Short mmCIF file of C-alpha atoms in Angstrom, two decimals:
data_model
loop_
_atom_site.label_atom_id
_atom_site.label_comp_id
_atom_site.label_asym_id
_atom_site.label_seq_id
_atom_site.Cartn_x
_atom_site.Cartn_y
_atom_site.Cartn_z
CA UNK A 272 14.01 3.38 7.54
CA UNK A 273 16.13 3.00 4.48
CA UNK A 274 12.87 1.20 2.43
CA UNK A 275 11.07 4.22 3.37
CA UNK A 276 13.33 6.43 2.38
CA UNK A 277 13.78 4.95 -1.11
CA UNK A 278 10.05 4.84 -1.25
CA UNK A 279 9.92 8.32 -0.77
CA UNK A 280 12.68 8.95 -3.56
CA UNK A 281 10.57 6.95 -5.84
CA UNK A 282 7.42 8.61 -4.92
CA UNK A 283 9.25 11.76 -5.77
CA UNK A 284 9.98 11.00 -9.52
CA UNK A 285 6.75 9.34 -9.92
CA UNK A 286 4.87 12.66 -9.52
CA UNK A 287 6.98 14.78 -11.37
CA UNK A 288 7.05 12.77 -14.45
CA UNK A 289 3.37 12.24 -14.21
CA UNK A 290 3.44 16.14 -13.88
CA UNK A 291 5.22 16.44 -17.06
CA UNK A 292 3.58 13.84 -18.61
CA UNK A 293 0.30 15.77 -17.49
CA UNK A 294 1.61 19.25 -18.98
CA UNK A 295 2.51 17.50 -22.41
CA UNK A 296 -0.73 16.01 -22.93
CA UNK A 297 -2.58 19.24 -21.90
CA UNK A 298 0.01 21.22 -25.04
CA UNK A 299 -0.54 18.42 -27.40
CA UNK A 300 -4.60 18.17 -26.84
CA UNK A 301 -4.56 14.56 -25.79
CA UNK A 302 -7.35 14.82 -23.42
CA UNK A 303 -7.08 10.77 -22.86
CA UNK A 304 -3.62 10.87 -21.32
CA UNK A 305 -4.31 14.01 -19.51
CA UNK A 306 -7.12 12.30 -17.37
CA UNK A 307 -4.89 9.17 -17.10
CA UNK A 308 -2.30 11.35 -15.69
CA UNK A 309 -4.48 13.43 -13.23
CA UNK A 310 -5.95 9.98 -11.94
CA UNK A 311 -2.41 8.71 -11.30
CA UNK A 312 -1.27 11.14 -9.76
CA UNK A 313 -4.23 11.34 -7.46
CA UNK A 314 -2.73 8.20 -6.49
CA UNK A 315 0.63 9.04 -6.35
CA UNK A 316 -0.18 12.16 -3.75
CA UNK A 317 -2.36 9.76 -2.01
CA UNK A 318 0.62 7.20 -1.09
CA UNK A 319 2.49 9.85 -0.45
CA UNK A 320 0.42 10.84 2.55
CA UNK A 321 0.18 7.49 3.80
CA UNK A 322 3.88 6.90 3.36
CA UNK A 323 4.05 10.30 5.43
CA UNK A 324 1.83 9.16 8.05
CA UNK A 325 3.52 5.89 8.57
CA UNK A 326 7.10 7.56 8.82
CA UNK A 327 5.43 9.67 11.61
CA UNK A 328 4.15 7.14 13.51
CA UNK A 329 6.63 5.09 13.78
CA UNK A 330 8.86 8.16 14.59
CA UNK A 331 6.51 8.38 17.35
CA UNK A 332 6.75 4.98 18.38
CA UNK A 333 10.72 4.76 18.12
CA UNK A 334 11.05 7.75 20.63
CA UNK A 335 8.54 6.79 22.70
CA UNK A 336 10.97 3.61 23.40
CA UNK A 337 13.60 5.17 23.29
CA UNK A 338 12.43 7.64 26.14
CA UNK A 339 11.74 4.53 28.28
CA UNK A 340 14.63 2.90 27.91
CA UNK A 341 16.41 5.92 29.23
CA UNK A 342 13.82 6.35 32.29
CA UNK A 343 14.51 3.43 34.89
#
């Protein structure tokens, strides 16, 4: 659970800088970088949900064990 965590910590600062990298190419007119950083962080948001969906299920699957180890 730790990687996942870190992941998610990484994931994190990924989309805020590409955020702020976003907003300072939008002030300074760079329309290059600005598409750049809206595709990016398309795919930042989109590992995100993954990363989401994987925590969940195996969430899921850990107390689904853990329910029948308890039941005998």
């Amino acid at each position: 659970m730790t990687k996942y965590f870190i992941l998610n910590v990484v994931l994190n600062f990924a989309i805020a800088f590409i955020v702020y990298s976003a907003i300072m190419s939008f002030q300074a007119g760079n329309q290059v970088y600005l598409f750049i950083s809206i595709a990016l962080l398309v795919v930042m948001v989109y590992f995100k949900v993954v990363l989401l969906k994987v925590v969940k299920s195996n969430s899921n699957k850990s107390k689904i064990s853990s329910n029948k180890k308890g039941v005998k």
